[in-house]
Coordinates of C-alpha atoms and ligand atoms in Angstrom, one line a residue:
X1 CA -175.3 -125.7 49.8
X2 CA -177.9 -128.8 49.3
X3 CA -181.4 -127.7 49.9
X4 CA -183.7 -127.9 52.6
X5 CA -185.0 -131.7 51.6
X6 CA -181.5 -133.2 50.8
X7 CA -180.4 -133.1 54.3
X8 CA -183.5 -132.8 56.6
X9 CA -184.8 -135.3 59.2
X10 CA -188.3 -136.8 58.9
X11 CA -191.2 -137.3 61.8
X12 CA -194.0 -139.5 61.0
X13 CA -197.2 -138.6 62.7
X14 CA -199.6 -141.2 63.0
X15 CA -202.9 -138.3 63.7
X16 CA -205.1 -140.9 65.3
X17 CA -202.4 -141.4 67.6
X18 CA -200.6 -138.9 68.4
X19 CA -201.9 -136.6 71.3
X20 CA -206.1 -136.5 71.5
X21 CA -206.8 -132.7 72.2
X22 CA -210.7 -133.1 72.8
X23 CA -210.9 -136.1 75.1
X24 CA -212.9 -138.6 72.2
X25 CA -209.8 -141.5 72.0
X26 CA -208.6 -140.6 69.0
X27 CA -205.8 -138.0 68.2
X28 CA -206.4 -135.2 66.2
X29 CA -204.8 -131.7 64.6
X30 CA -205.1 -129.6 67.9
X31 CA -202.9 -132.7 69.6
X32 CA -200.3 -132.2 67.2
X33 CA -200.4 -128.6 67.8
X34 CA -199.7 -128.6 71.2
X35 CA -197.1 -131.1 70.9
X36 CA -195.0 -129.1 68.4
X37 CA -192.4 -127.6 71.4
X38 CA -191.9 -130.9 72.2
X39 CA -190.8 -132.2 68.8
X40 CA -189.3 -129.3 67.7
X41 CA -186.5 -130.0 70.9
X42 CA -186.7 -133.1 69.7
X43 CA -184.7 -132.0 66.7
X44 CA -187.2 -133.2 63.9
X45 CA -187.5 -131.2 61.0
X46 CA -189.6 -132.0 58.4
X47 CA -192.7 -133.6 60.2
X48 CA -195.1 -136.3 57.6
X49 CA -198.5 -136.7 58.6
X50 CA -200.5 -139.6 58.2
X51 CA -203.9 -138.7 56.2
X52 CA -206.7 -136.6 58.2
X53 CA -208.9 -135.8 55.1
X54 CA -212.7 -136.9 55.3
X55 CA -213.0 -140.5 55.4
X56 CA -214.9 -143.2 56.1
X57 CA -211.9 -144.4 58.3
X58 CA -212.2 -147.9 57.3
X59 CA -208.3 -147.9 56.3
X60 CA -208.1 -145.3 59.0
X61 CA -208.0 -142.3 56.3
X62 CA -206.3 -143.5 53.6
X63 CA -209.4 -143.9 52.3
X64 CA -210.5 -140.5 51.1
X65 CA -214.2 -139.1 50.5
X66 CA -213.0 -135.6 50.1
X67 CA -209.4 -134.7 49.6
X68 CA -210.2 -130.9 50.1
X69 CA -211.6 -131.2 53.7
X70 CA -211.0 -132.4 57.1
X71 CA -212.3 -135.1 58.5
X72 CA -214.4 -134.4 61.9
X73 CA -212.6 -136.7 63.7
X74 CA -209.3 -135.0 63.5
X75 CA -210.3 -130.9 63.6
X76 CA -211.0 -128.4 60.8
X77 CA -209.9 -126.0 58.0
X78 CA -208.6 -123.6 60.7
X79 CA -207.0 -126.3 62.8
X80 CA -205.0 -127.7 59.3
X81 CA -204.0 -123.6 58.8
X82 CA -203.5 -123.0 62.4
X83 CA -200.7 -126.5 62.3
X84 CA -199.0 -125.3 59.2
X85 CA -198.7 -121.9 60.3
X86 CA -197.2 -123.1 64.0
X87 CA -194.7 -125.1 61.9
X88 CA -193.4 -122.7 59.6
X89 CA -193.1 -120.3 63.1
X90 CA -190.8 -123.0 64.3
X91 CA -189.0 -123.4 61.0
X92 CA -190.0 -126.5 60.6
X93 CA -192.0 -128.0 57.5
X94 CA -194.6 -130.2 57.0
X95 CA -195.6 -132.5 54.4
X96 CA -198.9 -134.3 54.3
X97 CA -200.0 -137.9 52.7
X98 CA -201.3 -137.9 49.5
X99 CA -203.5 -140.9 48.3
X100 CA -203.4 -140.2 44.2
X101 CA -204.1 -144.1 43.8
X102 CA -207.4 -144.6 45.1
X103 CA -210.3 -142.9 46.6
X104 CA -212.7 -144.6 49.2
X105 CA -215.7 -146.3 47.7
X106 CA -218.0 -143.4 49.7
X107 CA -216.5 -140.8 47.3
X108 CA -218.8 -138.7 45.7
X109 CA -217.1 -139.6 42.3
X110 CA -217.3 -143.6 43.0
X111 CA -221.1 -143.5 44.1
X112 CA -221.6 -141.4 40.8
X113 CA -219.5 -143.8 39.0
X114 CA -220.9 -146.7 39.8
X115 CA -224.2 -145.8 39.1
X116 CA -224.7 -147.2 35.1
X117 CA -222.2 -147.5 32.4
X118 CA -223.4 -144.2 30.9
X119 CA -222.1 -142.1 34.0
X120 CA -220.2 -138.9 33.4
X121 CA -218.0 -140.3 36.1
X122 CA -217.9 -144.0 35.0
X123 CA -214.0 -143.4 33.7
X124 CA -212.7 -141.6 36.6
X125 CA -212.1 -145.4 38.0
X126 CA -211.3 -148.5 36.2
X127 CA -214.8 -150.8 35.0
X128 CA -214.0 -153.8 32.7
X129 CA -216.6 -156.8 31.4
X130 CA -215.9 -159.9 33.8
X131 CA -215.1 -163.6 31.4
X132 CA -217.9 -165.6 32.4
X133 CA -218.6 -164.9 36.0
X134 CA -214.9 -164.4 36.2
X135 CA -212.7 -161.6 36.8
X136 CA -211.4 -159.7 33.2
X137 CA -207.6 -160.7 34.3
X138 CA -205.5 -162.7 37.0
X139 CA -203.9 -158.9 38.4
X140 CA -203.8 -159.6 42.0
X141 CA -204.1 -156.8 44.9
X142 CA -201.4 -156.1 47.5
X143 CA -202.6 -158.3 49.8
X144 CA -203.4 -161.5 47.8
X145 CA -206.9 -161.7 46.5
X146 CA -207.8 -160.9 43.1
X147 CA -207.7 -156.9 42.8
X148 CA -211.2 -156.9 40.7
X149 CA -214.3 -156.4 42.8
X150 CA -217.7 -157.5 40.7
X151 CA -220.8 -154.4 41.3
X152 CA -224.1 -156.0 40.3
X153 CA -225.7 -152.7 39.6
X154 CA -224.1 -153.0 35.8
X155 CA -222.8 -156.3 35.6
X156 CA -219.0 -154.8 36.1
X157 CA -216.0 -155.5 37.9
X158 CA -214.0 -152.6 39.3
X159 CA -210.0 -152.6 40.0
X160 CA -208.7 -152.3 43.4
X161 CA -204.8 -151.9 44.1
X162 CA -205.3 -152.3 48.0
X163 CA -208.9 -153.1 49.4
X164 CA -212.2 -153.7 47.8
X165 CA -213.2 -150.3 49.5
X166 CA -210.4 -148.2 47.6
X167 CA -211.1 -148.5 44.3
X168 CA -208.1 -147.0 41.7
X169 CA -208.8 -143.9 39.8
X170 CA -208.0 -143.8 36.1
X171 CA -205.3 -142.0 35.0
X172 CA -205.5 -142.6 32.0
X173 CA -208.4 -140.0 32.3
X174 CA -207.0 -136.6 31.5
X175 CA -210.0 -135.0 33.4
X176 CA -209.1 -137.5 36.5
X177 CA -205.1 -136.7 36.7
X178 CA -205.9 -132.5 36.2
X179 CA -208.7 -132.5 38.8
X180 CA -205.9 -134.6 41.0
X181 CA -203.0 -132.0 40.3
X182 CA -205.5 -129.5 41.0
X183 CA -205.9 -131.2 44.5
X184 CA -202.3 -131.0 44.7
X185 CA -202.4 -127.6 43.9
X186 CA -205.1 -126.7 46.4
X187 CA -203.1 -127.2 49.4
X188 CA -199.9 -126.2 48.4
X189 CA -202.1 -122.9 48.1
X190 CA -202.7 -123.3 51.4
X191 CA -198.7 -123.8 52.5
X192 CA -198.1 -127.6 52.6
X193 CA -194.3 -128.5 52.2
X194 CA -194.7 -131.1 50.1
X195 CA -196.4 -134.8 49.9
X196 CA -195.4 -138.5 51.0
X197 CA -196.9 -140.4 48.0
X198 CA -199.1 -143.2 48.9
X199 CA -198.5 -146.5 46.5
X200 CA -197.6 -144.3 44.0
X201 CA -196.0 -147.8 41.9
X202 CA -199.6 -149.0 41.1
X203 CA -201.0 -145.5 40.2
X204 CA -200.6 -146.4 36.0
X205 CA -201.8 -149.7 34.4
X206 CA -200.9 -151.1 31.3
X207 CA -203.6 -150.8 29.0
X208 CA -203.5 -154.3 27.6
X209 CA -204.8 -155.5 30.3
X210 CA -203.1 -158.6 29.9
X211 CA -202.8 -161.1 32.7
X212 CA -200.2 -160.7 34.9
X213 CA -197.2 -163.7 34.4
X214 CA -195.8 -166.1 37.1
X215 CA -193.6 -166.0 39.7
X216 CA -192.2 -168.3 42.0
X217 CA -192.4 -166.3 44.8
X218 CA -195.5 -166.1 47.3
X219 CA -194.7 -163.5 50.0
X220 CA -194.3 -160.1 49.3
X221 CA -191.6 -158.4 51.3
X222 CA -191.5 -154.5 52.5
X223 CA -188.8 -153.3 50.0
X224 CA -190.1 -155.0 47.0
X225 CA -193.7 -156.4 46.3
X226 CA -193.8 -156.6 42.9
X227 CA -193.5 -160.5 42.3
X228 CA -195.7 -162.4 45.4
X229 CA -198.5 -164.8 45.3
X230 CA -197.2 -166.3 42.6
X231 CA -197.3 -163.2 40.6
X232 CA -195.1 -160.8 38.7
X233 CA -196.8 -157.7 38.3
X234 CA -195.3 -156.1 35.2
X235 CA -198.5 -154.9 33.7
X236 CA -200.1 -153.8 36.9
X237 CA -197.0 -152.5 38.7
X238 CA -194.1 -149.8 37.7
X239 CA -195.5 -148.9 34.3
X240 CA -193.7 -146.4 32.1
X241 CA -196.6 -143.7 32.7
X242 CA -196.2 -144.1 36.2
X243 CA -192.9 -142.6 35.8
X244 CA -193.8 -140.0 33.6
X245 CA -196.4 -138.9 35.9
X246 CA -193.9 -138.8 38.7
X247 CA -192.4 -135.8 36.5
X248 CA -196.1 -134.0 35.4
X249 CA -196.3 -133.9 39.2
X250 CA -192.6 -132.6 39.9
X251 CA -193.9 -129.9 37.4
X252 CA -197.0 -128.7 39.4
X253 CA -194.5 -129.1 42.6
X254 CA -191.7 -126.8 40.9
X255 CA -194.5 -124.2 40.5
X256 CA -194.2 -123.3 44.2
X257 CA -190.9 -122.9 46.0
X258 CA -189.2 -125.4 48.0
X259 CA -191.6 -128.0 47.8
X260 CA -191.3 -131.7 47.8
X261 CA -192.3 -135.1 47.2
X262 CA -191.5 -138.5 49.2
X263 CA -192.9 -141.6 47.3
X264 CA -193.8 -144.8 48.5
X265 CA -192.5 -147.1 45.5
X266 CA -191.3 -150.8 45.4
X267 CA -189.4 -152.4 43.3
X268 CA -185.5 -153.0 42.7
X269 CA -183.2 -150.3 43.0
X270 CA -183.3 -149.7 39.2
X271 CA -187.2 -149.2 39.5
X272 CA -187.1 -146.9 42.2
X273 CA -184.6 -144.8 40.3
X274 CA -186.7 -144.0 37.5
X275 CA -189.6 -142.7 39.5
X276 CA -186.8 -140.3 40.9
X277 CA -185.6 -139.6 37.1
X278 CA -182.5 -139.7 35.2
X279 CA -181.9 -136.0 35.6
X280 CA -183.7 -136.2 39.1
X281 CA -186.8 -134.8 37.4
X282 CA -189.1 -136.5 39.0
X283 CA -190.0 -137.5 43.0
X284 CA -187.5 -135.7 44.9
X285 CA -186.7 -139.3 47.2
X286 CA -187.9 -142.4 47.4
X287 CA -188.5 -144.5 50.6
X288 CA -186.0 -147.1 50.9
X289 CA -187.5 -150.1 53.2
X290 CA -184.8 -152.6 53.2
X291 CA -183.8 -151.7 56.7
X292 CA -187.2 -153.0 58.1
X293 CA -185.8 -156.6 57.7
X294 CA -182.2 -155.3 59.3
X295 CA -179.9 -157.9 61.1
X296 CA -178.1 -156.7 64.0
X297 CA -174.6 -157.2 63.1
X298 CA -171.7 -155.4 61.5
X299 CA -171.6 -157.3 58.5
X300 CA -175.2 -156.4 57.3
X301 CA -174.5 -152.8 58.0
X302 CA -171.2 -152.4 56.5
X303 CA -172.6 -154.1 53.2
X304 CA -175.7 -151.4 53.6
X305 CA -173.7 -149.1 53.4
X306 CA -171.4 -150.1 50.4
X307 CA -174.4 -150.6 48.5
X308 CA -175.9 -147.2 49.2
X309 CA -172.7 -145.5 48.1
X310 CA -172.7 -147.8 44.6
X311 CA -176.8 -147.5 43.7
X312 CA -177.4 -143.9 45.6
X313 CA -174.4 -142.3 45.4
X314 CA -174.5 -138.2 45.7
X315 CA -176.9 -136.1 44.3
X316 CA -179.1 -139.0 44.7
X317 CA -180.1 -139.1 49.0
X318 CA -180.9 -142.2 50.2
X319 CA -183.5 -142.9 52.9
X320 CA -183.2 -144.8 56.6
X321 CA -186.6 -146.2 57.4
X322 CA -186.8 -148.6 60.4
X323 CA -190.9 -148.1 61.2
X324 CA -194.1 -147.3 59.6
X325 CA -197.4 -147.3 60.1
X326 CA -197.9 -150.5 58.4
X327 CA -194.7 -152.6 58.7
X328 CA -194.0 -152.6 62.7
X329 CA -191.7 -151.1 64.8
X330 CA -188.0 -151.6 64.5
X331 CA -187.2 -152.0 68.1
X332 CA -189.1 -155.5 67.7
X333 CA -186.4 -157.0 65.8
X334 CA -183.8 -156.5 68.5
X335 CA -186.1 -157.9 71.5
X336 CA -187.2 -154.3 72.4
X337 CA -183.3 -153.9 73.7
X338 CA -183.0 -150.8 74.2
X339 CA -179.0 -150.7 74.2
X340 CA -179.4 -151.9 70.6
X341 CA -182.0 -149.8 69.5
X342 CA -179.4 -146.5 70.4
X343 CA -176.7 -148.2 68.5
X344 CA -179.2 -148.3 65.1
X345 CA -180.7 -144.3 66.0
X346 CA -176.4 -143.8 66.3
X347 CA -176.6 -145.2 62.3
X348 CA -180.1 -143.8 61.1
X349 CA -178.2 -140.0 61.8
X350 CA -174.8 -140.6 61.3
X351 CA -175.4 -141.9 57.6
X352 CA -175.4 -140.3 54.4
X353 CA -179.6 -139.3 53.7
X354 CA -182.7 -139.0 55.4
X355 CA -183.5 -140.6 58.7
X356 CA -187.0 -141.1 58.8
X357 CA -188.7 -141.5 62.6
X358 CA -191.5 -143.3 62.8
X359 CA -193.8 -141.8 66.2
X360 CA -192.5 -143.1 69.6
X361 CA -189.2 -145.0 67.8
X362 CA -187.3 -141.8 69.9
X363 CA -188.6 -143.5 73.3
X364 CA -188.2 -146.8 72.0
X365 CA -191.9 -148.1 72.0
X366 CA -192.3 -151.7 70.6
X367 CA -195.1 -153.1 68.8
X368 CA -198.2 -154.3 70.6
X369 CA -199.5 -157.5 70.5
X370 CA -203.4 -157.4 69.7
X371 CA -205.2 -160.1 69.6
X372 CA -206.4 -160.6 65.7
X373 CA -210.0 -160.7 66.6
X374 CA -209.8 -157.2 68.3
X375 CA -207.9 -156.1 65.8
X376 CA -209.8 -152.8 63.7
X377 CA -206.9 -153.0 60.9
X378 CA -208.8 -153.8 57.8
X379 CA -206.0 -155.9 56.8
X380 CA -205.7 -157.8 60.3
X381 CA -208.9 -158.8 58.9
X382 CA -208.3 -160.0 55.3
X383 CA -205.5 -162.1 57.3
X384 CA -207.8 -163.4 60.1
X385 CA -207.2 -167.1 59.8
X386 CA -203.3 -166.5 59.5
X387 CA -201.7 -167.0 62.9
X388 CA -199.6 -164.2 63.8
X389 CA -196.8 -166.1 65.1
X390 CA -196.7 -167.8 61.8
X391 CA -196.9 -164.1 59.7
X392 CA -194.5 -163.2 62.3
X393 CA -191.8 -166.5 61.5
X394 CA -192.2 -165.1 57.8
X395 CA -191.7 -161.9 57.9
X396 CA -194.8 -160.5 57.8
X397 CA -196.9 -157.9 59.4
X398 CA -200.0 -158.7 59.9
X399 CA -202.2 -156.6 62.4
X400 CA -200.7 -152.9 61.9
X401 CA -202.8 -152.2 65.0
X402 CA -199.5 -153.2 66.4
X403 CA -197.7 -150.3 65.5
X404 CA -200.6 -147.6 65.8
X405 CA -200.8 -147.5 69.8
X406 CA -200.9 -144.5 71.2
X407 CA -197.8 -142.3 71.9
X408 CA -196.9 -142.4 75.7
X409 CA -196.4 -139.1 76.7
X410 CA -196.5 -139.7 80.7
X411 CA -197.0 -142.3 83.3
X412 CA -200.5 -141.3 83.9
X413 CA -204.0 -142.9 83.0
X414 CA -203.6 -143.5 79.2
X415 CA -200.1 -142.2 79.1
X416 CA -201.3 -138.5 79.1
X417 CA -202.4 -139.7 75.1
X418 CA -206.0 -138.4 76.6
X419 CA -207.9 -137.3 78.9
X420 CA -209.6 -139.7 81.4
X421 CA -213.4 -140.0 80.5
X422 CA -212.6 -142.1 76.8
X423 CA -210.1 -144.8 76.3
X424 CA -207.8 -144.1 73.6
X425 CA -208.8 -146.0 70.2
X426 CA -206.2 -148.8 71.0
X427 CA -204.9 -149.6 74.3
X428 CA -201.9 -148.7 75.4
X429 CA -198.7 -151.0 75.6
X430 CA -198.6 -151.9 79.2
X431 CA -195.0 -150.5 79.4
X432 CA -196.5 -147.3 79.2
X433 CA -195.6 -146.7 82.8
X434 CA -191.7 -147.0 82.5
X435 CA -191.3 -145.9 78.6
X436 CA -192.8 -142.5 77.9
X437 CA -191.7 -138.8 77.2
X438 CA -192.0 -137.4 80.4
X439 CA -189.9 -140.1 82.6
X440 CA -187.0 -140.3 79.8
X441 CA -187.1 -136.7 79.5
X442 CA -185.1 -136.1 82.9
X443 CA -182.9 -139.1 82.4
X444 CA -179.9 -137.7 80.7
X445 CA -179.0 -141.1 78.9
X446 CA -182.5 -142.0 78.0
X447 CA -183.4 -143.0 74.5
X448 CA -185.3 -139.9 74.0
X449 CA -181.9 -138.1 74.9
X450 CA -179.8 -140.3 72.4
X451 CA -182.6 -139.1 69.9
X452 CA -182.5 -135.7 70.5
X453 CA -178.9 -134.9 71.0
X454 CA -178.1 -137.0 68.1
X455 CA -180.7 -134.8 65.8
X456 CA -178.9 -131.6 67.3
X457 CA -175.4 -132.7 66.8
X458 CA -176.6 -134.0 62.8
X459 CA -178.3 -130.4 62.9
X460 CA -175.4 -128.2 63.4
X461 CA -172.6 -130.6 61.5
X462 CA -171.7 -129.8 58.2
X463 CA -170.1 -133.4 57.6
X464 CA -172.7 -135.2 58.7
X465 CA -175.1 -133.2 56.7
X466 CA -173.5 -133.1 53.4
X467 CA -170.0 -134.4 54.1
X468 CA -169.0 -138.1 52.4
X469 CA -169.0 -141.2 53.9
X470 CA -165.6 -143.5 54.0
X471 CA -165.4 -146.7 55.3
X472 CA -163.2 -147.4 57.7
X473 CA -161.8 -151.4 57.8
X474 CA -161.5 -152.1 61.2
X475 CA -161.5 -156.1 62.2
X476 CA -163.7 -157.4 64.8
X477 CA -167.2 -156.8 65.3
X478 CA -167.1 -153.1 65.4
X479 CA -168.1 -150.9 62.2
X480 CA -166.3 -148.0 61.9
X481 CA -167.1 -144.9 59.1
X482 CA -166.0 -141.2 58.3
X483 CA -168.7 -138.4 57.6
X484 CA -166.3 -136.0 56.3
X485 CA -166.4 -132.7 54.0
X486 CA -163.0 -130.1 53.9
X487 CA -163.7 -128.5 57.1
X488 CA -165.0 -130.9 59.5
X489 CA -164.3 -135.3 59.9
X490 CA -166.0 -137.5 62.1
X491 CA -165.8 -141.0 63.0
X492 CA -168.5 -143.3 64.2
X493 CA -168.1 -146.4 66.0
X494 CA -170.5 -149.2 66.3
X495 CA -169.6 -152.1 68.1
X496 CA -172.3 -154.8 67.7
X497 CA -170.9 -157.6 69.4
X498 CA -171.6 -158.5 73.6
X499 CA -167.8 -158.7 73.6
X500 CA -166.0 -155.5 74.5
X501 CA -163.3 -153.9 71.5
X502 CA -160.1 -151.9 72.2
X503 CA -159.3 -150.2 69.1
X504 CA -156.4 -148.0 67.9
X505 CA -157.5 -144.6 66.7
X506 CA -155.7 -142.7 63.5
X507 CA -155.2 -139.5 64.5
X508 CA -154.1 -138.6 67.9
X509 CA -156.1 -135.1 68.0
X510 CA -159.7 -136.1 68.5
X511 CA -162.7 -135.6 70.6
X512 CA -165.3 -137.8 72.0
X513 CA -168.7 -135.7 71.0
X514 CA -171.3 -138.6 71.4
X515 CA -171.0 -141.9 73.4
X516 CA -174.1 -144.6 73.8
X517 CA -172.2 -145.3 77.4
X518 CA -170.5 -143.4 79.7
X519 CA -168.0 -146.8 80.4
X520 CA -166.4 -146.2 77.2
X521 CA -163.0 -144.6 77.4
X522 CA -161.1 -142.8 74.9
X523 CA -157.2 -141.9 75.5
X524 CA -156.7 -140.2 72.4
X525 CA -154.7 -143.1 71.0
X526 CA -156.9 -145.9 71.9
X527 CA -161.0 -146.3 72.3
X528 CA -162.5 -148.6 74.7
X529 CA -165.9 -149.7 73.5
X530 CA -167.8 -151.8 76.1
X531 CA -170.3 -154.4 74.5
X532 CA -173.2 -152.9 72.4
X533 CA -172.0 -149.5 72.6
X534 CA -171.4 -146.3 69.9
X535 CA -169.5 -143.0 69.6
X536 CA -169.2 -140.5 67.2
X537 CA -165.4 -139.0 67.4
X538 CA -164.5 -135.5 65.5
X539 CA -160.9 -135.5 64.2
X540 CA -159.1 -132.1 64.2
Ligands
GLC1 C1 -200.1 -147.5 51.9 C2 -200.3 -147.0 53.3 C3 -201.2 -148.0 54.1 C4 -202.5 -148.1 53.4 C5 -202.3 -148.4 51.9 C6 -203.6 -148.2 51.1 O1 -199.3 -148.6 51.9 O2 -199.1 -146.7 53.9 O3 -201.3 -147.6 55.4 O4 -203.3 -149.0 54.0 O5 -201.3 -147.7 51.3 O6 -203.8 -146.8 51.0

């Protein structure tokens, strides 16, 4: 029997905007609340919220001023207590964002820090002497710029991983790293499943200090930023007490039952692997992002898969990430097409691991296209003078407003996101009218009803929960695997190609149990698969 993590399915929550309970534009706890019928139908189980601690919002909460209290914006204490409890009642779980990196440069400990040399909290974050007017080394930030910000009050520079607002805390300060397992502590107290990690592969520096050397490569890319601009970031990136720590903090995780931890890592596979431990000591999974940049053809999945079974194989669990928050949605890559889009769902909980669902991917919303100069993504605005189309040709996501438009619950004013006085934070994607909950609800082949009957039929099957995964050579553009454990087999069938496929099938005794379109036939001896179309197949 694998545990509750090893097999579960994950909702991200974006709280801003998710459902706004109190009519302001912006989502909040009480949204979520109500809307926990709906996802539990849904199928979800194991639902990530984006961070609603206090915050100056100026990275829209992951910048923290107080990890131990809500921010006004999004509700309360009793509101937090009120959501975990409703949860649990469902039997669902919940784990919550945890920014260890950095705190927001309005925390109490940062003002008190920056203050003079002589602080008490001057070592909670990471001060160095500039060379002449010059930063103290060439360690870049996640998004280009050098990450060393110079504070006149004493002549200092301070390191920032992300933005000049979220400046690192030092853990290399034992009093930093107990106060921060404390935090931990504090709301696992309170009944939190567990904690997505946020950058958790800059949290350690090498204390050297020395500069960072060259690379040849200037973009970064979603599933591995540890050489760009020019950089490879061995002594700011991945360092050996990053992975230790990964373990303290399986520790104080393993002093509560069934808890868990998600990390947001990069690096090759070898890298992510150690944060998860040689004896899978440390974070319990890692995100895997390479699917963001996924081609839509059978070749790139087959190989996907092939790969996963070599680098991941069981106990390790890989993870099936399409969206995010910051990286866009992964309906954009195939042209919003929504015939495609239940084809990759058909994958994301068929395969071996975690699907992870990024808010609105179950009705297929697409990203938005905001203009830059509207744009209240801090980093739409370190990328101003970049135009999009160009960020777009390389990969890049740019404005991550994009991907942070309201959920469209309904057809009606603001897609039932909120009430009618206030306009939701960001505007809605015109399509609101014809893709939302309510309309794709009563539409039995809807994406929402691909979603949710493929997160049942996951649910209740052994194979597909813990079973293996074979692959099946079939030629022709169709991919073809076996979930399978001793009691129960099943086959899915992708065909990615506009061309139809007959194909033979093994075994004469099987069933049809899932089909992206009702034109595809099955004879018991021979499938029919019209163009762009999926089944899953049980084999007696
Ligand atoms: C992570 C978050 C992102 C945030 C950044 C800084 O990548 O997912 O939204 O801006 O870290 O905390």
């Amino acid at each position: 029997m694998k545990l509750w993590w090893e097999n579960t399915s994950i909702y991200q929550v974006y709280p801003r905007s998710f459902m706004d309970s109190n009519g302001d534009g912006i989502g909040d706890l009480k949204g979520i609340i109500g809307k926990l019928d709906y996802l539990n139908n849904l199928g979800v189980e194991t639902l990530w919220l984006s961070p609603f601690y206090k915050s100056p919002q100026s990275d829209h909460g992951y910048d923290i001023s107080d990890y131990l209290s809500i921010d006004p914006l999004f509700g309360n204490m009793e509101d937090i207590m009120q959501l975990i409890e409703s949860v649990h009642e469902r039997g669902m779980k919940i784990i919550f964002d945890m920014v260890m990196n950095h705190t927001s440069i309005e925390h109490n400990w940062f003002k008190e820090s920056r203050k003079s040399i002589d602080s008490t909290k001057r070592n909670w974050y990471i001060w160095r002497k500039g060379k002449d007017g010059n930063p103290p080394n060439n360690w870049k930030s996640m998004l280009g710029k050098s990450a060393w910000n110079y504070d006149k009050t004493t002549d200092e520079w301070y390191y920032s991983s992300f933005l000049s607002f979220q400046p690192d805390l030092n853990y290399d300060n034992k009093e930093v790293k107990e106060t921060m397992l404390n935090t931990v502590r504090f709301w696992l107290d309170k009944g939190v499943d567990g904690f997505r990690l946020d950058i958790f592969n800059c949290i350690g520096k090498d204390e050297s200090f020395k500069n960072n050397p060259f690379s040849f490569r200037y973009l970064p890319s979603p599933d591995n930023n540890d050489k760009a601009f020019f950089q490879n970031k061995i002594y700011s990136y991945n360092q050996v007490k990053s992975f230790q720590f990964a373990k303290e903090l399986r520790c104080v995780i393993d002093e509560y039952q069934g808890r868990f931890l998600i990390g947001e890592v990069s690096g090759t596979d070898k890298i992510l692997k150690r944060f998860i431990g040689d004896k899978g000591d440390g974070l319990h999974l890692v995100f895997l992002f390479q699917l963001i940049h996924y081609k839509f053809n059978k070749s790139y999945f087959l190989k996907l898969i092939n790969t996963l079974e070599k680098v991941y194989p069981s106990p390790y669990t890989p993870t099936y990430v399409f969206s995010n928050h910051d990286v866009g949605r992964g309906i954009n890559r195939v042209s919003n097409d929504i015939k495609k889009w239940k084809l990759l769902a058909l994958f994301q909980l068929t395969s071996r691991g975690i699907p992870v669902i990024y808010y609105g991917d179950e009705i297929g919303m697409g990203n938005a296209d905001i203009p830059m100069k509207d744009s209240q993504d801090p980093v739409a605005a370190e990328y101003r003078r970049v135009p999009k189309w160009l960020a777009e040709k390389l990969g890049i996501f740019i404005n991550r407003d994009d991907a942070r438009t309201p959920m469209q619950w309904s057809k009606s004013i603001y897609g039932g996101f909120c009430n009618r006085i206030n306009a939701p934070w960001l505007p809605l994607i015109p399509n609101f009218k014809e893709i939302n909950v309510e309309s794709q609800l009563e539409k039995e082949d809807s994406m929402l009803n691909t979603y949710r009957k493929l997160l049942h039929i996951r649910k209740k099957s052994e194979a597909l929960l813990e079973g293996k995964t074979e692959i099946i050579e079939k030629k022709g553009s169709v991919l073809a695997y076996r979930r399978f454990t001793h009691n129960e087999s099943f086959i899915i069938l992708i065909n990615f190609s506009n061309k139809p496929e007959t194909l033979d099938v093994e075994n004469g005794n099987c069933e049809v149990i899932f089909s992206t379109d009702d034109n595809l036939k099955f004879d018991n001896k021979v499938v029919q698969m019209p163009p762009i179309s999926g089944c899953i197949y049980s084999q007696r």
